[in-house]
Amino acid sequence: MLLLDPSHPSPPLRWPAPSKPIPGLSELNEDVLNYLLLELKAQMLLRPFSQTCRKMRQSCMPILFRSCTIRECLALLAFPLPQSLWPYIQDIRFFDGCYEYHVLTRAWESGRLSHVPYPGDALLCRVYEGAALETALQSMPRLRTVTLFFRQPALHGISWPTLRAILSVPQLERLVLRGYLLVPELTTGGDVCLESVPALTTFRYIQPKYNLRPHDYSSEIRTVDRLLHRLHRTLQTLILPVESSPFPRLCSLDWPSLRELRLQGEYDALKSGFSPFIFCIANMPRLCILCLEFALPAGQEPLPIWPADLHIDMLWPLLEELTVSFPVANDKIYAHLPCTLRRLSLTCYPHYGRERPKYTADGRWHSPLIPASNMLSILQSGDFPLLAKLKIEYQEDFAEAQLLRHIGTAFPKLTTLKIFRNREHERGELPLDMIVESLSPLSRLRTIRFHPDLTDAPATGSLAGSNPGYTVFNLFRTTRLRPIAEAFASRWHSIESIKLLCPSISRHTWTNYRVVRHCDEGQSTHIEGIPVCAL
């Protein structure tokens, strides 16, 4: 034991003076500080960190309020975000809770109105009209993206003054309209006049897959036509509904920067007057993604994008992704695709088994199946050595085995394969051994999605709302789907995920299986069921 003599106190402790002052966060390089703040945001810690002191709060403001969402805005008489935040906003999203629309719709549903008064009353959304929106947007010096999202399945659109207010932001780069119609009606004698527009790089105009109330698209087509005339040189991403697309303008303009084009909706070749469609994409040399999801009006047959008797010189050397609905066997576009192609989708739109009853019940659309022999002819016409993702939909015929063997040998780098297979006969059985053996050379396959179309599958909705219904569907997954998943898992050592499409209580769903391998047990394999994921 050490005893201390109180008459001889020990000298005070002296800490060595630091050779250099310890730097604080405020002395970090701006890029390093922003990186740290972004990491805190990813871990949901940025907001509490910003409350530590005023200086840190100021540093966090540009990241905290970079992206803002305004929900249920009943009227923009006064902009709902405080003015102190405007200098930091780069991305602003409006989720419309239009008061006028909801009042009219509820009156119609309750029987007080015989119909929702379209057009004129609820066709044009008045939420964004007025000077408040334009004043606020023009006072946001960092603003780059504006998104307007309407969540109701109804005809409701933004007016021309609203669009003009958005386009008054000179530094705007991206405009996204989802669910809204784009100027579906102009005032009497009105016209679309654009004095100046920002150099947009992205214009996404996205509509629901199926419009429940067909209407006159002339005003929308005229508006989109004027926009594309001013934006075609700077646009890099363009997404449009087919019904509102000005095809003559697409054909006549040059698109030096366009890298992604997506068109979705009903393509009536008789009304558009522009068949073949190849002329619409002829002036897009930098195209990387081309998605043509065209629904077929009743009574029309699929047409080739590039007819066999049309001789023109055309290449897309950078193309990496192609989606075509209702592909045609004698279409020359597949023979002219570059070897850079990595993703290819050739299906019906909507899918024959999964969505057709929903979208073709009123007779507007039809969804003819593609025979396996035609699909084989299409895939054999091109050379795609780098293809990593393939999605096809077909009806079985005499060439199905040859089709699957071609996929297994011609695309060695496939990592994702999605097959919607449909029976030719009502009593047809699933040739599981043939399918697995034909595709077995795909040594890099990690994910497979497969629609087996089994004859004994219970009908969707047949036992809805009943406890026996759940028992029937669960028994079907256990006795019929699980053996298919086990056959896939045991054949490919690279496979990680298996998804099988089957009917359920109310609709078709994916039954998911995760493949688990145990190296310590001699490479034994088993699958684990994951809760059903609805489409």
Short mmCIF file of C-alpha atoms in Angstrom, two decimals, residues 14-495:
data_model
loop_
_atom_site.label_atom_id
_atom_site.label_comp_id
_atom_site.label_asym_id
_atom_site.label_seq_id
_atom_site.Cartn_x
_atom_site.Cartn_y
_atom_site.Cartn_z
CA ARG A 14 0.36 19.28 -16.19
CA TRP A 15 -1.13 18.16 -19.51
CA PRO A 16 1.09 18.74 -22.50
CA ALA A 17 -0.14 21.55 -24.69
CA PRO A 18 -1.44 20.30 -28.04
CA SER A 19 0.96 20.91 -30.87
CA LYS A 20 -1.91 21.88 -33.20
CA PRO A 21 -5.50 22.95 -32.51
CA ILE A 22 -8.07 20.19 -33.07
CA PRO A 23 -10.07 21.11 -36.21
CA GLY A 24 -13.85 21.28 -35.99
CA LEU A 25 -16.42 20.10 -38.52
CA SER A 26 -16.75 23.61 -39.86
CA GLU A 27 -13.11 23.51 -40.98
CA LEU A 28 -13.62 20.45 -43.18
CA ASN A 29 -13.55 20.72 -46.94
CA GLU A 30 -17.05 21.42 -48.26
CA ASP A 31 -17.14 18.21 -50.31
CA VAL A 32 -16.05 16.12 -47.33
CA LEU A 33 -18.61 17.78 -45.06
CA ASN A 34 -21.39 17.20 -47.59
CA TYR A 35 -20.38 13.55 -47.85
CA LEU A 36 -20.63 13.14 -44.08
CA LEU A 37 -23.99 14.88 -44.00
CA LEU A 38 -25.32 12.64 -46.78
CA GLU A 39 -24.21 9.60 -44.80
CA LEU A 40 -26.10 10.91 -41.76
CA LYS A 41 -29.18 11.45 -43.91
CA ALA A 42 -29.00 7.88 -45.23
CA GLN A 43 -29.03 6.65 -41.62
CA MET A 44 -31.93 8.97 -40.63
CA LEU A 45 -29.64 10.95 -38.30
CA LEU A 46 -29.30 14.23 -40.16
CA ARG A 47 -32.28 15.98 -38.55
CA PRO A 48 -31.18 15.40 -34.92
CA PHE A 49 -27.61 16.28 -35.89
CA SER A 50 -28.78 19.56 -37.41
CA GLN A 51 -30.25 20.55 -34.03
CA THR A 52 -26.89 20.49 -32.22
CA CYS A 53 -25.99 24.11 -32.97
CA ARG A 54 -26.90 26.98 -35.25
CA LYS A 55 -23.77 26.61 -37.38
CA MET A 56 -24.43 22.94 -38.09
CA ARG A 57 -28.06 23.73 -38.78
CA GLN A 58 -26.99 26.14 -41.48
CA SER A 59 -24.67 23.56 -43.02
CA CYS A 60 -27.44 20.94 -43.02
CA MET A 61 -30.13 23.13 -44.57
CA PRO A 62 -29.22 22.52 -48.25
CA ILE A 63 -29.41 18.75 -47.72
CA LEU A 64 -32.35 18.70 -45.30
CA PHE A 65 -34.55 20.68 -47.67
CA ARG A 66 -33.06 19.62 -51.00
CA SER A 67 -36.20 17.60 -51.72
CA CYS A 68 -39.63 18.70 -50.47
CA THR A 69 -43.05 17.08 -50.83
CA ILE A 70 -46.35 18.94 -50.51
CA ARG A 71 -49.34 16.69 -49.80
CA GLU A 72 -53.06 17.35 -49.83
CA CYS A 73 -52.72 20.95 -50.96
CA LEU A 74 -56.30 22.15 -51.25
CA ALA A 75 -55.41 25.50 -52.75
CA LEU A 76 -52.22 27.39 -53.41
CA LEU A 77 -53.53 30.82 -52.51
CA ALA A 78 -50.42 31.04 -50.35
CA PHE A 79 -47.45 28.78 -50.98
CA PRO A 80 -47.38 26.16 -48.17
CA LEU A 81 -43.59 26.17 -47.66
CA PRO A 82 -42.00 29.03 -45.69
CA GLN A 83 -40.01 31.45 -47.76
CA SER A 84 -36.86 30.84 -45.72
CA LEU A 85 -36.60 27.35 -47.26
CA TRP A 86 -36.93 28.38 -50.91
CA PRO A 87 -33.19 28.96 -51.53
CA TYR A 88 -32.40 25.32 -50.66
CA ILE A 89 -35.05 23.43 -52.67
CA GLN A 90 -33.83 21.47 -55.69
CA ASP A 91 -36.66 18.95 -56.09
CA ILE A 92 -40.29 19.74 -55.28
CA ARG A 93 -43.19 17.28 -55.51
CA PHE A 94 -46.90 18.04 -55.31
CA PHE A 95 -49.33 15.28 -54.32
CA ASP A 96 -52.67 16.78 -55.22
CA GLY A 97 -55.61 16.58 -52.87
CA CYS A 98 -57.82 18.68 -55.12
CA TYR A 99 -60.78 19.88 -53.09
CA GLU A 100 -62.92 20.66 -56.13
CA TYR A 101 -62.43 17.23 -57.65
CA HIS A 102 -63.30 15.40 -54.43
CA VAL A 103 -66.46 17.46 -53.83
CA LEU A 104 -67.76 16.75 -57.34
CA THR A 105 -66.85 13.06 -57.18
CA ARG A 106 -68.53 12.55 -53.79
CA ALA A 107 -71.65 14.28 -55.06
CA TRP A 108 -71.72 11.92 -58.02
CA GLU A 109 -71.15 8.83 -55.85
CA SER A 110 -73.90 9.83 -53.44
CA GLY A 111 -76.41 10.32 -56.26
CA ARG A 112 -76.73 14.09 -55.99
CA LEU A 113 -75.28 14.36 -59.51
CA SER A 114 -76.18 12.08 -62.39
CA HIS A 115 -72.59 12.25 -63.66
CA VAL A 116 -69.30 13.90 -62.87
CA PRO A 117 -69.46 17.06 -64.99
CA TYR A 118 -66.61 16.45 -67.47
CA PRO A 119 -65.34 18.47 -69.22
CA GLY A 120 -65.21 21.97 -67.82
CA ASP A 121 -65.83 21.60 -64.12
CA ALA A 122 -63.39 19.03 -62.79
CA LEU A 123 -61.39 18.38 -65.97
CA LEU A 124 -58.98 21.24 -65.22
CA CYS A 125 -57.37 21.36 -61.79
CA ARG A 126 -57.52 24.82 -60.25
CA VAL A 127 -55.31 24.04 -57.26
CA TYR A 128 -52.18 25.43 -58.87
CA GLU A 129 -53.67 28.41 -60.66
CA GLY A 130 -52.74 31.90 -59.48
CA ALA A 131 -49.58 33.89 -58.90
CA ALA A 132 -48.46 32.10 -55.72
CA LEU A 133 -47.00 29.08 -57.54
CA GLU A 134 -45.13 31.10 -60.17
CA THR A 135 -43.73 33.53 -57.60
CA ALA A 136 -42.48 30.73 -55.35
CA LEU A 137 -40.91 28.65 -58.11
CA GLN A 138 -39.08 31.62 -59.58
CA SER A 139 -37.68 32.39 -56.11
CA MET A 140 -35.99 28.97 -55.83
CA PRO A 141 -32.54 29.47 -57.39
CA ARG A 142 -31.53 25.81 -56.99
CA LEU A 143 -34.75 24.29 -58.31
CA ARG A 144 -34.10 21.57 -60.91
CA THR A 145 -37.09 19.17 -60.73
CA VAL A 146 -40.86 19.70 -60.47
CA THR A 147 -43.21 16.71 -60.06
CA LEU A 148 -47.01 16.85 -60.06
CA PHE A 149 -48.71 13.62 -58.99
CA PHE A 150 -52.46 12.94 -59.10
CA ARG A 151 -53.44 9.66 -57.45
CA GLN A 152 -57.07 9.28 -58.51
CA PRO A 153 -58.03 7.15 -61.56
CA ALA A 154 -59.95 9.95 -63.26
CA LEU A 155 -59.64 12.60 -65.93
CA HIS A 156 -58.05 15.57 -64.25
CA GLY A 157 -55.42 17.84 -65.73
CA ILE A 158 -53.33 20.94 -65.23
CA SER A 159 -54.23 24.11 -67.09
CA TRP A 160 -52.10 26.06 -69.52
CA PRO A 161 -51.40 28.90 -67.01
CA THR A 162 -50.10 26.29 -64.54
CA LEU A 163 -47.78 24.75 -67.12
CA ARG A 164 -46.56 28.18 -68.14
CA ALA A 165 -45.79 29.05 -64.50
CA ILE A 166 -43.69 25.89 -64.13
CA LEU A 167 -41.81 26.52 -67.36
CA SER A 168 -41.00 30.06 -66.24
CA VAL A 169 -38.19 28.67 -64.04
CA PRO A 170 -35.11 29.24 -66.25
CA GLN A 171 -32.84 26.64 -64.60
CA LEU A 172 -35.44 23.82 -64.54
CA GLU A 173 -34.08 20.50 -65.87
CA ARG A 174 -36.77 17.90 -65.16
CA LEU A 175 -40.57 18.01 -65.37
CA VAL A 176 -42.65 15.01 -64.26
CA LEU A 177 -46.44 14.72 -64.62
CA ARG A 178 -47.90 11.49 -63.22
CA GLY A 179 -51.63 10.85 -63.40
CA TYR A 180 -52.47 14.35 -64.62
CA LEU A 181 -53.58 15.23 -68.11
CA LEU A 182 -51.46 17.90 -69.76
CA VAL A 183 -53.68 20.87 -70.66
CA PRO A 184 -56.67 18.67 -71.63
CA GLU A 185 -58.72 21.74 -72.48
CA LEU A 186 -57.89 25.21 -73.72
CA THR A 187 -60.10 28.23 -73.11
CA THR A 188 -62.16 29.52 -76.00
CA GLY A 189 -59.83 30.98 -78.57
CA GLY A 190 -56.81 30.03 -76.47
CA ASP A 191 -53.61 28.67 -77.90
CA VAL A 192 -50.34 27.30 -76.64
CA CYS A 193 -47.72 30.00 -76.95
CA LEU A 194 -44.26 29.54 -75.46
CA GLU A 195 -42.04 32.60 -75.47
CA SER A 196 -39.18 30.93 -73.64
CA VAL A 197 -38.69 27.53 -72.06
CA PRO A 198 -35.92 26.11 -69.88
CA ALA A 199 -33.47 23.63 -71.39
CA LEU A 200 -35.22 20.54 -70.02
CA THR A 201 -33.29 17.28 -70.14
CA THR A 202 -36.15 15.13 -68.81
CA PHE A 203 -39.86 15.25 -69.58
CA ARG A 204 -41.94 12.44 -68.08
CA TYR A 205 -45.65 12.48 -68.85
CA ILE A 206 -47.05 9.26 -67.34
CA GLN A 207 -50.66 8.14 -67.43
CA PRO A 208 -52.35 5.06 -65.88
CA LYS A 209 -52.19 1.94 -68.03
CA TYR A 210 -55.86 2.11 -68.84
CA ASN A 211 -57.93 5.30 -69.08
CA LEU A 212 -61.44 4.52 -67.86
CA ARG A 213 -62.96 7.50 -69.67
CA PRO A 214 -61.68 7.97 -73.24
CA HIS A 215 -61.72 11.60 -74.27
CA ASP A 216 -60.58 14.02 -76.94
CA TYR A 217 -56.77 14.29 -76.94
CA SER A 218 -56.45 17.13 -79.45
CA SER A 219 -55.55 19.78 -76.84
CA GLU A 220 -52.96 17.51 -75.22
CA ILE A 221 -51.41 16.63 -78.57
CA ARG A 222 -51.17 20.31 -79.48
CA THR A 223 -49.53 21.13 -76.14
CA VAL A 224 -47.00 18.29 -76.34
CA ASP A 225 -46.28 19.24 -79.94
CA ARG A 226 -45.34 22.81 -78.95
CA LEU A 227 -43.20 21.56 -76.07
CA LEU A 228 -41.25 19.08 -78.19
CA HIS A 229 -40.65 21.71 -80.85
CA ARG A 230 -38.81 23.81 -78.24
CA LEU A 231 -37.14 21.00 -76.28
CA HIS A 232 -36.03 18.41 -78.84
CA ARG A 233 -32.37 19.47 -78.86
CA THR A 234 -31.83 19.22 -75.09
CA LEU A 235 -34.09 16.33 -74.06
CA GLN A 236 -32.30 13.19 -72.89
CA THR A 237 -35.33 11.35 -71.42
CA LEU A 238 -38.81 11.46 -72.93
CA ILE A 239 -41.81 9.48 -71.64
CA LEU A 240 -45.24 10.02 -73.23
CA PRO A 241 -48.65 8.35 -73.38
CA VAL A 242 -49.24 7.15 -76.93
CA GLU A 243 -52.66 8.82 -77.12
CA SER A 244 -51.11 12.27 -76.52
CA SER A 245 -48.02 11.83 -78.71
CA PRO A 246 -47.63 14.05 -81.80
CA PHE A 247 -46.17 11.45 -84.18
CA PRO A 248 -45.59 13.90 -87.08
CA ARG A 249 -43.43 16.01 -84.74
CA LEU A 250 -41.47 12.96 -83.57
CA CYS A 251 -40.71 12.10 -87.19
CA SER A 252 -39.74 15.57 -88.39
CA LEU A 253 -37.40 16.70 -85.60
CA ASP A 254 -33.79 15.85 -84.84
CA TRP A 255 -33.04 14.42 -81.39
CA PRO A 256 -29.27 14.82 -80.91
CA SER A 257 -29.30 14.23 -77.12
CA LEU A 258 -32.18 11.78 -76.60
CA ARG A 259 -31.06 8.63 -74.78
CA GLU A 260 -34.36 7.24 -73.45
CA LEU A 261 -37.76 7.09 -75.18
CA ARG A 262 -40.78 5.39 -73.60
CA LEU A 263 -44.25 5.35 -75.19
CA GLN A 264 -47.12 3.58 -73.44
CA GLY A 265 -50.79 3.31 -74.30
CA GLU A 266 -53.18 2.55 -77.13
CA TYR A 267 -51.52 2.81 -80.54
CA ASP A 268 -54.12 3.09 -83.29
CA ALA A 269 -52.14 2.86 -86.51
CA LEU A 270 -55.20 3.80 -88.56
CA LYS A 271 -55.64 7.09 -86.69
CA SER A 272 -51.98 8.01 -86.26
CA GLY A 273 -51.30 7.84 -89.97
CA PHE A 274 -47.64 7.04 -89.28
CA SER A 275 -47.02 3.43 -90.03
CA PRO A 276 -44.34 2.13 -90.15
CA PHE A 277 -43.26 3.41 -86.78
CA ILE A 278 -39.55 3.23 -87.65
CA PHE A 279 -39.66 6.78 -89.02
CA CYS A 280 -40.52 8.13 -85.57
CA ILE A 281 -37.23 6.89 -84.12
CA ALA A 282 -35.07 7.43 -87.20
CA ASN A 283 -33.47 10.65 -85.94
CA MET A 284 -32.39 9.41 -82.50
CA PRO A 285 -28.77 8.25 -82.98
CA ARG A 286 -27.84 8.30 -79.26
CA LEU A 287 -30.78 6.19 -78.10
CA CYS A 288 -29.92 3.79 -75.24
CA ILE A 289 -33.41 2.79 -74.04
CA LEU A 290 -36.42 2.27 -76.32
CA CYS A 291 -39.69 1.11 -74.72
CA LEU A 292 -42.77 0.72 -76.94
CA GLU A 293 -45.65 -0.65 -74.85
CA PHE A 294 -48.50 -0.39 -77.34
CA ALA A 295 -51.97 -1.73 -76.60
CA LEU A 296 -53.90 -3.03 -79.60
CA PRO A 297 -57.37 -1.62 -80.32
CA ALA A 298 -59.98 -4.29 -80.94
CA GLY A 299 -59.95 -5.48 -84.53
CA GLN A 300 -56.34 -4.49 -85.30
CA GLU A 301 -53.41 -6.84 -85.71
CA PRO A 302 -49.80 -6.15 -84.63
CA LEU A 303 -47.68 -4.31 -87.20
CA PRO A 304 -43.90 -4.47 -87.66
CA ILE A 305 -41.87 -1.48 -86.50
CA TRP A 306 -39.60 -1.88 -89.53
CA PRO A 307 -41.39 -3.67 -92.42
CA ALA A 308 -39.41 -6.23 -94.39
CA ASP A 309 -39.89 -4.38 -97.70
CA LEU A 310 -38.58 -1.05 -96.36
CA HIS A 311 -34.92 -0.43 -97.19
CA ILE A 312 -33.26 2.34 -95.18
CA ASP A 313 -29.95 2.79 -93.41
CA MET A 314 -30.47 3.07 -89.68
CA LEU A 315 -28.43 2.16 -86.62
CA TRP A 316 -28.58 2.73 -82.89
CA PRO A 317 -25.02 1.89 -81.83
CA LEU A 318 -25.62 2.69 -78.14
CA LEU A 319 -28.90 0.82 -77.63
CA GLU A 320 -28.89 -1.27 -74.44
CA GLU A 321 -32.58 -1.86 -73.70
CA LEU A 322 -35.50 -2.64 -76.01
CA THR A 323 -39.13 -3.30 -75.05
CA VAL A 324 -41.67 -4.15 -77.76
CA SER A 325 -45.23 -5.31 -77.21
CA PHE A 326 -46.71 -7.79 -79.70
CA PRO A 327 -43.49 -8.39 -81.66
CA VAL A 328 -43.87 -9.49 -85.28
CA ALA A 329 -41.69 -12.22 -86.78
CA ASN A 330 -40.92 -10.42 -90.06
CA ASP A 331 -39.83 -7.18 -88.34
CA LYS A 332 -36.41 -6.06 -89.59
CA ILE A 333 -35.61 -4.08 -86.43
CA TYR A 334 -34.33 -7.20 -84.61
CA ALA A 335 -31.76 -7.94 -87.31
CA HIS A 336 -30.40 -4.39 -87.00
CA LEU A 337 -30.03 -4.25 -83.23
CA PRO A 338 -26.48 -3.65 -82.01
CA CYS A 339 -24.44 -6.21 -80.09
CA THR A 340 -24.49 -3.81 -77.12
CA LEU A 341 -28.08 -4.86 -76.24
CA ARG A 342 -28.33 -6.01 -72.61
CA ARG A 343 -32.08 -6.01 -71.85
CA LEU A 344 -34.82 -7.29 -74.18
CA SER A 345 -38.56 -7.55 -73.46
CA LEU A 346 -41.02 -9.09 -75.96
CA THR A 347 -44.47 -9.51 -74.40
CA CYS A 348 -48.14 -8.72 -74.79
CA TYR A 349 -49.51 -5.46 -73.44
CA PRO A 350 -51.28 -5.98 -71.16
CA HIS A 351 -50.02 -9.45 -70.23
CA TYR A 352 -52.33 -12.13 -71.58
CA GLY A 353 -52.87 -14.20 -68.46
CA ARG A 354 -52.18 -11.68 -65.73
CA GLU A 355 -53.91 -8.47 -66.82
CA ARG A 356 -55.94 -9.18 -69.96
CA PRO A 357 -59.32 -9.75 -68.25
CA LYS A 358 -58.97 -6.47 -66.39
CA TYR A 359 -58.09 -4.31 -69.39
CA THR A 360 -60.06 -5.97 -72.19
CA ALA A 361 -63.42 -6.46 -70.50
CA ASP A 362 -65.04 -3.52 -72.32
CA GLY A 363 -63.83 -4.63 -75.76
CA ARG A 364 -61.54 -1.66 -76.43
CA TRP A 365 -58.32 -3.68 -76.45
CA HIS A 366 -57.37 -7.21 -77.35
CA SER A 367 -54.24 -9.15 -76.53
CA PRO A 368 -53.31 -11.81 -79.13
CA LEU A 369 -50.70 -14.32 -78.02
CA ILE A 370 -47.37 -14.74 -79.81
CA PRO A 371 -46.68 -18.35 -80.89
CA ALA A 372 -43.42 -19.89 -79.69
CA SER A 373 -42.35 -20.42 -83.31
CA ASN A 374 -42.64 -16.68 -84.03
CA MET A 375 -40.70 -15.84 -80.86
CA LEU A 376 -37.97 -18.24 -81.97
CA SER A 377 -37.76 -16.57 -85.38
CA ILE A 378 -37.40 -13.14 -83.73
CA LEU A 379 -34.63 -14.21 -81.35
CA GLN A 380 -32.76 -16.02 -84.14
CA SER A 381 -32.76 -12.92 -86.38
CA GLY A 382 -30.40 -10.94 -84.12
CA ASP A 383 -27.07 -11.41 -82.38
CA PHE A 384 -27.09 -10.37 -78.70
CA PRO A 385 -23.97 -11.79 -77.03
CA LEU A 386 -24.16 -9.39 -74.05
CA LEU A 387 -27.83 -9.93 -73.25
CA ALA A 388 -28.27 -10.09 -69.46
CA LYS A 389 -32.04 -9.77 -69.01
CA LEU A 390 -34.70 -11.37 -71.19
CA LYS A 391 -38.48 -11.21 -70.83
CA ILE A 392 -40.76 -13.08 -73.23
CA GLU A 393 -44.42 -14.10 -73.47
CA TYR A 394 -45.68 -16.77 -75.85
CA GLN A 395 -48.16 -19.55 -76.47
CA GLU A 396 -46.71 -23.05 -76.66
CA ASP A 397 -46.57 -24.80 -80.04
CA PHE A 398 -44.34 -27.30 -81.85
CA ALA A 399 -41.28 -24.99 -81.56
CA GLU A 400 -41.32 -24.40 -77.80
CA ALA A 401 -38.48 -26.81 -77.02
CA GLN A 402 -36.36 -25.33 -79.82
CA LEU A 403 -37.10 -21.82 -78.53
CA LEU A 404 -35.95 -22.65 -75.00
CA ARG A 405 -32.84 -24.46 -76.26
CA HIS A 406 -31.95 -21.39 -78.33
CA ILE A 407 -32.26 -19.18 -75.25
CA GLY A 408 -30.06 -21.58 -73.30
CA THR A 409 -27.25 -21.52 -75.87
CA ALA A 410 -27.47 -18.11 -77.60
CA PHE A 411 -27.44 -15.93 -74.47
CA PRO A 412 -24.72 -17.26 -72.16
CA LYS A 413 -24.57 -14.08 -70.05
CA LEU A 414 -28.22 -14.11 -68.99
CA THR A 415 -28.64 -13.33 -65.29
CA THR A 416 -32.41 -12.66 -65.25
CA LEU A 417 -35.01 -14.60 -67.24
CA LYS A 418 -38.74 -13.92 -67.16
CA ILE A 419 -41.07 -16.25 -69.09
CA PHE A 420 -44.84 -15.90 -69.42
CA ARG A 421 -45.80 -19.30 -70.84
CA ASN A 422 -49.37 -19.99 -71.96
CA ARG A 423 -50.88 -23.36 -72.81
CA GLU A 424 -52.02 -24.18 -76.33
CA HIS A 425 -54.69 -26.64 -75.14
CA GLU A 426 -56.91 -26.62 -72.08
CA ARG A 427 -55.59 -30.04 -71.00
CA GLY A 428 -51.93 -29.41 -71.72
CA GLU A 429 -49.43 -30.51 -69.07
CA LEU A 430 -46.31 -28.60 -68.07
CA PRO A 431 -43.20 -30.23 -69.64
CA LEU A 432 -41.02 -29.33 -66.65
CA ASP A 433 -38.14 -31.69 -67.47
CA MET A 434 -37.88 -30.32 -71.02
CA ILE A 435 -37.91 -26.70 -69.81
CA VAL A 436 -35.22 -27.25 -67.18
CA GLU A 437 -33.00 -29.27 -69.51
CA SER A 438 -33.32 -26.76 -72.38
CA LEU A 439 -32.32 -23.82 -70.20
CA SER A 440 -29.62 -25.67 -68.24
CA PRO A 441 -26.62 -24.09 -70.12
CA LEU A 442 -27.41 -20.72 -68.50
CA SER A 443 -24.63 -20.93 -65.92
CA ARG A 444 -24.92 -17.27 -64.79
CA LEU A 445 -28.67 -17.24 -64.16
CA ARG A 446 -29.48 -15.71 -60.76
CA THR A 447 -33.19 -14.85 -61.02
CA ILE A 448 -35.96 -16.65 -62.90
CA ARG A 449 -39.61 -15.63 -63.07
CA PHE A 450 -41.92 -18.16 -64.63
CA HIS A 451 -45.62 -18.41 -65.40
CA PRO A 452 -46.38 -22.17 -65.53
CA ASP A 453 -50.07 -21.77 -66.50
CA LEU A 454 -51.04 -25.05 -64.82
CA THR A 455 -54.32 -26.69 -65.79
CA ASP A 456 -55.40 -27.38 -62.20
CA ALA A 457 -54.74 -23.87 -60.91
CA PRO A 458 -57.74 -22.49 -58.97
CA ALA A 459 -59.53 -19.62 -60.65
CA THR A 460 -58.76 -16.14 -59.38
CA GLY A 461 -61.62 -14.79 -57.29
CA SER A 462 -63.47 -18.10 -57.21
CA LEU A 463 -63.29 -18.36 -53.41
CA ALA A 464 -62.75 -14.71 -52.52
CA GLY A 465 -63.43 -13.75 -48.94
CA SER A 466 -63.72 -17.30 -47.62
CA ASN A 467 -61.41 -19.20 -45.32
CA PRO A 468 -61.53 -22.33 -47.53
CA GLY A 469 -60.27 -20.12 -50.35
CA TYR A 470 -56.99 -19.42 -48.56
CA THR A 471 -56.59 -23.11 -47.81
CA VAL A 472 -57.08 -24.06 -51.47
CA PHE A 473 -54.55 -21.54 -52.76
CA ASN A 474 -51.98 -22.38 -50.07
CA LEU A 475 -52.33 -26.10 -50.83
CA PHE A 476 -51.83 -25.37 -54.54
CA ARG A 477 -48.61 -23.48 -53.83
CA THR A 478 -47.30 -26.29 -51.64
CA THR A 479 -48.20 -29.25 -53.86
CA ARG A 480 -47.84 -27.77 -57.36
CA LEU A 481 -45.56 -24.71 -57.27
CA ARG A 482 -42.93 -25.82 -54.79
CA PRO A 483 -41.83 -28.87 -56.88
CA ILE A 484 -41.29 -26.51 -59.84
CA ALA A 485 -39.14 -24.21 -57.71
CA GLU A 486 -37.14 -27.18 -56.39
CA ALA A 487 -36.49 -28.40 -59.93
CA PHE A 488 -35.15 -24.97 -60.94
CA ALA A 489 -33.03 -24.64 -57.79
CA SER A 490 -31.41 -28.06 -58.17
CA ARG A 491 -30.47 -27.47 -61.83
CA TRP A 492 -28.63 -24.12 -61.56
CA HIS A 493 -25.97 -23.60 -58.91
CA SER A 494 -26.00 -19.86 -59.64
CA ILE A 495 -29.73 -19.36 -58.99
#
